[in-house]
């Protein structure tokens, strides 16, 4: 059995009738943690508005705080006061952004930064970013959790070639700290297809918003040395966390679900859910509402959700949601380009295949994806593997499959605290 299991079982609410609901989604984890790192490395105070409070973002905030950054919170605003970074012991939990972003920032601490995390985190790939830091003149002891970055307050920087085909976070981790290197930083990706490009685009946009010059070529990024400006960061809603609620509209047939405050322009991968749902037979309307949009999804009549063939290399984080949708479709779905998901919180391809099949579904694991053929599902235990998106996928299936019990629904606190209450509130109105 993959991953960590607990005896905590949550009866997923069953609701085969149409759901009508409006859901406000908290801020983006990806944007919050990038803003935290940039604010910690900045030349003056920053203010962050609408930051997400979740396990992953709390771990990032705690890590930077232990390294000497001061966070002051009042209502929706967090003031971040940077200073001289110091040595510390950091708990990264199971957060990929913390275990990969913090080491580059730690290069500029005065003293050693020891980084460790959950037992399951020790299997996640890290050598790419740690070897890159060594090449850039940073002393690092160890190749996996726990490891120590021996910060000296500065590092030479320069050009580094890496294979980031297993995670775009390796590129983002280096770029976020790039301006602090003496010579700046050029990162060249030399491996196969780079996954999750929208996350790198988000990183580049945010670095530029902080007043840093960034040059971008095919598989090459150059961050020029110079100050990172403190600024006001306004965090968008987390569009990936919105996707389970939109999926509820799709699977319950004829249901309308609305998500207010959808951004007009975004680099978040979750925005692509609009196109996916349209291809699967939903009606998707997006209407301007002041500085943002309101997104409304109307699912097709029950039993008419369409299968989909989709390259998800740029949007791998949506795979659990789309796989749950595919179990409800009337045709076979092919989700490809996602072999990198084997290195996420768990091996998501193996986990999805195993859990879908245990409930009577037909999911075949492919070298780089999943083939899901519709089949009648039945109740049973859906394991989460300490993976927040696995847990929400089980909740989606539970809407139309009576008797689904999601193990460890609390793991959703990683990015969306209170998910279970939000979901129950949606179902029961």
Coordinates of C-alpha atoms in Angstrom, one line a residue:
X1 CA 0.0 0.0 0.0
X2 CA 1.4 3.4 -1.0
X3 CA 1.8 6.3 1.4
X4 CA 0.9 7.0 5.0
X5 CA -2.5 5.6 6.2
X6 CA -4.6 6.6 9.2
X7 CA -7.8 5.2 10.7
X8 CA -9.5 8.6 10.4
X9 CA -12.4 8.0 7.9
X10 CA -14.6 10.8 6.7
X11 CA -18.0 9.8 5.1
X12 CA -17.9 11.7 1.8
X13 CA -21.3 13.4 1.4
X14 CA -23.5 11.7 -1.2
X15 CA -25.6 14.0 -3.3
X16 CA -26.7 12.8 -6.8
X17 CA -29.1 15.7 -7.2
X18 CA -28.1 19.1 -8.7
X19 CA -26.0 21.3 -6.4
X20 CA -26.4 25.1 -6.5
X21 CA -23.7 26.8 -4.7
X22 CA -21.3 29.8 -4.5
X23 CA -17.9 29.2 -3.1
X24 CA -15.3 31.8 -2.1
X25 CA -11.8 30.2 -2.3
X26 CA -8.9 31.4 -0.1
X27 CA -5.6 32.7 -1.6
X28 CA -3.1 30.9 -3.8
X29 CA -0.5 28.7 -2.0
X30 CA 1.9 29.1 -4.9
X31 CA 1.6 32.9 -4.9
X32 CA 1.7 33.2 -1.1
X33 CA 4.9 31.2 -0.7
X34 CA 6.6 33.0 -3.6
X35 CA 5.7 36.3 -2.1
X36 CA 7.0 35.2 1.3
X37 CA 10.4 34.3 -0.2
X38 CA 10.7 37.5 -2.2
X39 CA 9.6 39.6 0.8
X40 CA 12.2 37.9 3.0
X41 CA 15.0 38.7 0.5
X42 CA 13.8 42.2 -0.3
X43 CA 15.5 45.5 0.6
X44 CA 12.6 46.9 2.6
X45 CA 9.2 46.0 4.1
X46 CA 6.5 44.3 2.0
X47 CA 2.8 44.0 2.7
X48 CA 1.0 40.8 1.6
X49 CA -2.8 41.0 1.3
X50 CA -5.0 37.9 1.1
X51 CA -2.2 35.4 1.9
X52 CA -3.3 31.8 2.3
X53 CA -3.2 30.3 5.8
X54 CA -2.5 26.6 5.4
X55 CA 0.0 24.0 6.6
X56 CA 2.3 24.7 3.6
X57 CA 2.2 28.4 3.9
X58 CA 2.5 28.3 7.7
X59 CA 5.6 26.1 7.3
X60 CA 7.1 28.6 4.9
X61 CA 6.4 31.5 7.1
X62 CA 7.8 29.7 10.2
X63 CA 11.0 28.8 8.3
X64 CA 11.7 32.3 7.2
X65 CA 10.7 33.6 10.7
X66 CA 13.2 31.2 12.3
X67 CA 15.8 32.7 9.9
X68 CA 15.2 36.2 11.2
X69 CA 12.4 37.6 9.0
X70 CA 9.7 39.4 11.0
X71 CA 6.0 38.8 10.2
X72 CA 3.3 41.1 11.6
X73 CA -0.3 40.3 10.9
X74 CA -3.3 42.5 11.1
X75 CA -6.7 41.5 9.6
X76 CA -6.0 40.6 5.9
X77 CA -2.6 42.2 5.8
X78 CA 0.8 40.7 6.7
X79 CA 3.8 43.0 7.0
X80 CA 7.1 41.3 6.2
X81 CA 10.2 43.0 7.6
X82 CA 13.4 41.5 6.1
X83 CA 16.8 41.7 7.8
X84 CA 20.0 39.8 8.1
X85 CA 19.1 36.1 7.7
X86 CA 20.5 33.8 10.4
X87 CA 21.1 30.1 10.9
X88 CA 18.1 28.0 11.9
X89 CA 16.5 24.6 12.0
X90 CA 13.6 24.4 9.5
X91 CA 10.7 22.0 9.3
X92 CA 9.4 21.7 5.7
X93 CA 6.7 19.1 6.5
X94 CA 5.6 17.7 3.2
X95 CA 5.7 21.0 1.4
X96 CA 7.6 20.9 -1.9
X97 CA 7.9 24.7 -2.1
X98 CA 9.5 24.9 1.4
X99 CA 12.0 22.1 0.9
X100 CA 13.0 23.5 -2.5
X101 CA 12.6 27.3 -2.2
X102 CA 14.2 27.7 1.3
X103 CA 17.6 26.2 0.5
X104 CA 18.4 28.9 -2.1
X105 CA 17.3 31.6 0.3
X106 CA 19.4 30.0 3.1
X107 CA 22.5 30.5 1.0
X108 CA 22.2 34.2 2.1
X109 CA 21.9 33.4 5.9
X110 CA 24.8 34.0 8.2
X111 CA 25.2 30.5 9.5
X112 CA 24.0 26.9 8.9
X113 CA 20.3 26.2 8.1
X114 CA 19.3 22.6 8.8
X115 CA 16.2 21.5 6.8
X116 CA 14.1 18.4 7.6
X117 CA 10.5 17.4 7.3
X118 CA 8.0 14.6 7.4
X119 CA 9.2 11.1 7.0
X120 CA 7.4 10.8 3.6
X121 CA 9.1 14.0 2.4
X122 CA 12.5 12.2 2.6
X123 CA 11.6 10.3 -0.6
X124 CA 10.9 13.5 -2.7
X125 CA 13.6 14.5 -5.2
X126 CA 16.0 17.3 -4.0
X127 CA 19.4 16.6 -5.4
X128 CA 18.8 18.8 -8.5
X129 CA 18.5 22.0 -6.5
X130 CA 21.1 21.0 -3.9
X131 CA 23.7 20.2 -6.6
X132 CA 22.8 23.4 -8.4
X133 CA 23.5 25.4 -5.3
X134 CA 26.9 23.7 -4.9
X135 CA 27.7 24.6 -8.5
X136 CA 26.8 28.3 -7.7
X137 CA 29.3 28.4 -4.8
X138 CA 27.0 27.4 -1.8
X139 CA 28.2 24.8 0.7
X140 CA 25.5 22.1 1.2
X141 CA 25.9 19.0 3.4
X142 CA 23.6 16.1 2.3
X143 CA 21.6 15.1 -0.7
X144 CA 18.2 14.5 0.8
X145 CA 16.3 15.4 3.9
X146 CA 17.7 16.2 6.4
X147 CA 20.4 18.4 4.8
X148 CA 22.3 21.6 5.8
X149 CA 22.9 24.7 3.8
X150 CA 26.0 26.5 5.2
X151 CA 25.1 30.1 4.5
X152 CA 27.7 32.8 4.5
X153 CA 25.6 35.8 3.6
X154 CA 26.5 35.8 -0.1
X155 CA 27.3 33.4 -3.0
X156 CA 29.0 33.9 -6.3
X157 CA 26.2 32.6 -8.6
X158 CA 26.6 32.4 -12.4
X159 CA 25.4 29.9 -14.9
X160 CA 24.1 26.4 -13.9
X161 CA 22.6 23.6 -16.0
X162 CA 20.0 21.4 -14.4
X163 CA 17.5 18.7 -15.4
X164 CA 14.2 20.0 -14.0
X165 CA 12.0 17.5 -15.9
X166 CA 10.9 16.0 -12.5
X167 CA 9.7 19.3 -11.1
X168 CA 9.5 22.9 -12.2
X169 CA 10.0 23.9 -8.6
X170 CA 13.8 23.4 -9.1
X171 CA 13.8 26.3 -11.6
X172 CA 11.6 28.5 -9.5
X173 CA 13.6 27.9 -6.3
X174 CA 16.8 29.2 -7.9
X175 CA 15.2 32.1 -9.8
X176 CA 13.5 33.5 -6.6
X177 CA 16.9 34.0 -5.0
X178 CA 18.7 34.8 -8.2
X179 CA 19.1 38.6 -7.8
X180 CA 20.9 38.1 -4.5
X181 CA 23.8 36.2 -6.1
X182 CA 26.9 38.3 -6.7
X183 CA 26.8 37.7 -10.4
X184 CA 23.1 37.0 -10.7
X185 CA 22.0 33.7 -12.1
X186 CA 21.4 31.9 -15.3
X187 CA 19.5 28.6 -15.1
X188 CA 19.5 26.3 -18.2
X189 CA 17.1 23.3 -18.3
X190 CA 18.9 20.5 -20.1
X191 CA 16.5 17.6 -19.6
X192 CA 13.2 16.4 -21.2
X193 CA 10.0 18.2 -21.4
X194 CA 9.7 20.7 -18.5
X195 CA 6.5 20.2 -16.5
X196 CA 4.2 22.9 -15.0
X197 CA 5.5 25.8 -17.1
X198 CA 2.7 28.2 -15.7
X199 CA 4.4 27.9 -12.3
X200 CA 7.7 29.1 -13.8
X201 CA 5.9 31.9 -15.6
X202 CA 4.3 32.9 -12.2
X203 CA 7.8 33.0 -10.6
X204 CA 9.2 35.2 -13.4
X205 CA 6.3 37.6 -13.3
X206 CA 6.5 38.0 -9.5
X207 CA 10.3 38.5 -9.7
X208 CA 9.8 41.2 -12.3
X209 CA 7.1 42.8 -10.2
X210 CA 9.7 43.1 -7.4
X211 CA 11.9 45.3 -9.7
X212 CA 14.3 42.6 -10.9
X213 CA 15.4 42.2 -14.5
X214 CA 14.8 38.7 -15.9
X215 CA 15.6 37.5 -19.4
X216 CA 13.8 34.5 -20.7
X217 CA 14.8 32.2 -23.6
X218 CA 13.8 28.7 -24.5
X219 CA 14.6 26.6 -21.4
X220 CA 16.9 29.4 -20.1
X221 CA 16.3 32.1 -17.5
X222 CA 18.7 34.9 -16.5
X223 CA 18.1 36.9 -13.3
X224 CA 20.2 40.0 -13.1
X225 CA 21.9 40.9 -9.8
X226 CA 20.4 43.7 -7.8
X227 CA 18.0 44.6 -5.1
X228 CA 14.7 42.9 -4.7
X229 CA 12.1 45.6 -3.9
X230 CA 9.7 45.4 -1.0
X231 CA 6.2 46.0 -2.3
X232 CA 2.5 45.3 -1.8
X233 CA 1.5 41.8 -2.9
X234 CA -2.2 41.0 -3.5
X235 CA -2.7 37.2 -3.6
X236 CA -5.2 35.8 -6.1
X237 CA -7.6 33.0 -5.0
X238 CA -6.1 29.6 -5.4
X239 CA -7.7 28.4 -8.6
X240 CA -6.5 24.8 -8.2
X241 CA -8.4 24.7 -4.9
X242 CA -11.5 25.9 -6.7
X243 CA -11.5 22.9 -9.1
X244 CA -13.1 20.4 -6.8
X245 CA -16.1 22.7 -6.3
X246 CA -16.4 23.3 -10.0
X247 CA -16.2 19.5 -10.5
X248 CA -19.1 19.1 -8.2
X249 CA -21.2 21.0 -10.7
X250 CA -20.0 18.8 -13.5
X251 CA -20.6 15.4 -11.9
X252 CA -24.0 16.0 -10.3
X253 CA -25.8 16.9 -13.6
X254 CA -27.5 20.2 -14.4
X255 CA -25.9 21.9 -11.4
X256 CA -24.5 25.4 -11.3
X257 CA -21.5 26.4 -9.2
X258 CA -20.1 29.9 -9.0
X259 CA -16.6 31.0 -8.0
X260 CA -16.4 34.8 -7.4
X261 CA -13.1 36.8 -7.6
X262 CA -11.7 34.8 -10.5
X263 CA -8.7 36.9 -11.8
X264 CA -8.8 38.6 -15.2
X265 CA -5.3 37.5 -16.0
X266 CA -3.3 34.8 -14.2
X267 CA -0.4 32.4 -14.6
X268 CA -2.1 29.9 -12.3
X269 CA -2.5 26.5 -13.8
X270 CA -6.0 26.1 -12.2
X271 CA -7.4 28.6 -14.7
X272 CA -7.3 25.8 -17.4
X273 CA -10.1 24.0 -15.6
X274 CA -12.5 26.2 -17.5
X275 CA -11.4 24.8 -20.9
X276 CA -11.3 21.2 -19.5
X277 CA -14.9 21.4 -18.2
X278 CA -16.1 22.9 -21.5
X279 CA -14.5 20.0 -23.4
X280 CA -16.2 17.5 -21.1
X281 CA -19.6 19.0 -21.9
X282 CA -20.1 21.7 -19.3
X283 CA -21.3 25.2 -19.9
X284 CA -18.8 27.7 -18.6
X285 CA -19.6 31.4 -18.2
X286 CA -17.1 34.0 -17.0
X287 CA -18.5 37.5 -16.3
X288 CA -16.7 40.7 -15.4
X289 CA -17.4 41.8 -11.8
X290 CA -15.3 44.8 -11.0
X291 CA -11.6 44.1 -11.0
X292 CA -12.2 40.3 -11.3
X293 CA -14.6 37.8 -12.8
X294 CA -17.3 35.5 -11.6
X295 CA -17.0 32.0 -13.0
X296 CA -20.1 29.8 -13.3
X297 CA -20.1 26.2 -14.4
X298 CA -23.2 24.3 -15.4
X299 CA -22.8 20.5 -15.6
X300 CA -24.4 18.5 -18.4
X301 CA -27.5 16.3 -17.8
X302 CA -26.7 13.3 -15.6
X303 CA -24.8 10.6 -17.5
X304 CA -23.7 12.9 -20.3
X305 CA -20.2 14.0 -19.1
X306 CA -17.8 13.4 -21.9
X307 CA -14.4 11.7 -21.7
X308 CA -11.3 13.7 -22.6
X309 CA -7.8 13.1 -24.1
X310 CA -5.5 15.7 -22.6
X311 CA -1.8 16.4 -22.3
X312 CA -1.5 17.7 -18.7
X313 CA 2.2 18.3 -18.6
X314 CA 1.7 22.0 -17.8
X315 CA -1.2 21.4 -15.4
X316 CA -0.3 18.2 -13.5
X317 CA -1.7 19.5 -10.2
X318 CA -5.2 19.3 -11.7
X319 CA -4.8 15.5 -12.4
X320 CA -6.6 14.2 -9.3
X321 CA -9.7 16.4 -10.1
X322 CA -9.7 15.5 -13.8
X323 CA -9.3 11.8 -13.0
X324 CA -12.3 12.0 -10.6
X325 CA -14.3 13.6 -13.4
X326 CA -13.2 11.0 -15.8
X327 CA -14.6 8.2 -13.7
X328 CA -18.0 9.8 -14.2
X329 CA -17.7 10.3 -18.0
X330 CA -19.3 8.2 -20.7
X331 CA -16.2 7.6 -22.8
X332 CA -12.6 6.6 -22.0
X333 CA -10.2 9.5 -20.9
X334 CA -6.5 9.6 -21.5
X335 CA -4.4 11.9 -19.3
X336 CA -0.8 12.1 -20.4
X337 CA 2.4 14.1 -19.9
X338 CA 2.3 13.6 -16.1
X339 CA 5.1 11.1 -15.3
X340 CA 6.5 13.8 -13.0
X341 CA 3.5 13.2 -10.6
X342 CA 5.3 10.1 -9.3
X343 CA 7.5 12.5 -7.3
X344 CA 4.7 14.6 -5.7
X345 CA 3.3 14.2 -2.2
X346 CA 2.9 10.6 -3.2
X347 CA 3.1 8.7 -6.5
X348 CA -0.2 10.2 -7.7
X349 CA -0.4 8.0 -10.8
X350 CA -0.2 4.8 -8.8
X351 CA -2.4 6.2 -6.0
X352 CA -5.2 7.3 -8.4
X353 CA -5.1 4.0 -10.3
X354 CA -5.2 2.0 -7.1
X355 CA -8.0 3.9 -5.4
X356 CA -10.2 4.1 -8.5
X357 CA -9.9 0.4 -9.2
X358 CA -10.7 -0.5 -5.5
X359 CA -14.0 1.3 -5.9
X360 CA -14.9 -0.8 -9.0
X361 CA -13.5 1.6 -11.6
X362 CA -11.2 0.9 -14.5
X363 CA -8.0 2.9 -14.4
X364 CA -4.8 1.8 -16.1
X365 CA -1.5 3.4 -15.2
X366 CA 0.5 4.4 -18.3
X367 CA 4.2 5.3 -18.4
X368 CA 3.3 9.0 -18.4
X369 CA -0.3 9.1 -17.4
X370 CA -3.6 7.3 -16.9
X371 CA -6.3 5.7 -19.0
X372 CA -9.7 5.8 -17.3
X373 CA -12.6 3.8 -18.7
X374 CA -16.0 4.5 -17.1
X375 CA -17.3 1.6 -15.0
X376 CA -19.9 1.4 -12.2
X377 CA -18.4 2.5 -8.9
X378 CA -19.3 1.3 -5.4
X379 CA -18.6 2.6 -1.9
X380 CA -15.4 1.9 0.0
X381 CA -12.4 3.5 1.6
X382 CA -10.5 6.1 -0.5
X383 CA -7.0 6.5 0.8
X384 CA -5.4 10.0 0.6
X385 CA -1.7 9.1 1.1
X386 CA -1.3 12.3 3.0
X387 CA -2.0 14.1 -0.3
X388 CA -4.4 16.9 -0.2
X389 CA -5.5 16.6 -3.9
X390 CA -6.1 12.8 -3.5
X391 CA -8.4 13.6 -0.6
X392 CA -10.5 16.1 -2.6
X393 CA -10.7 13.6 -5.6
X394 CA -12.3 11.1 -3.2
X395 CA -14.8 13.8 -2.1
X396 CA -15.8 14.4 -5.8
X397 CA -16.4 10.7 -6.4
X398 CA -18.4 10.5 -3.2
X399 CA -20.9 13.0 -4.5
X400 CA -22.3 10.4 -6.9
X401 CA -21.1 7.1 -5.3
X402 CA -22.8 6.2 -2.1
X403 CA -20.6 4.9 0.8
X404 CA -17.2 6.5 -0.1
X405 CA -15.1 7.1 3.0
X406 CA -12.1 9.4 2.6
X407 CA -9.2 8.5 4.8
X408 CA -7.5 11.5 6.5
X409 CA -9.6 14.3 5.0
X410 CA -7.6 16.6 7.3
X411 CA -4.6 16.4 5.0
X412 CA -6.5 19.0 2.9
X413 CA -5.2 21.6 5.5
X414 CA -2.0 21.5 3.5
X415 CA -3.5 24.0 1.1
X416 CA -7.1 24.5 2.0
X417 CA -7.9 24.4 5.7
X418 CA -11.6 23.8 6.4
X419 CA -12.2 21.9 3.2
X420 CA -14.5 19.3 4.8
X421 CA -16.7 22.0 6.3
X422 CA -16.8 23.9 3.0
X423 CA -17.7 20.7 1.1
X424 CA -20.4 19.7 3.6
X425 CA -21.8 23.3 3.4
X426 CA -21.9 23.1 -0.4
X427 CA -23.7 19.8 -0.3
X428 CA -26.3 20.6 2.4
X429 CA -26.8 24.3 1.4

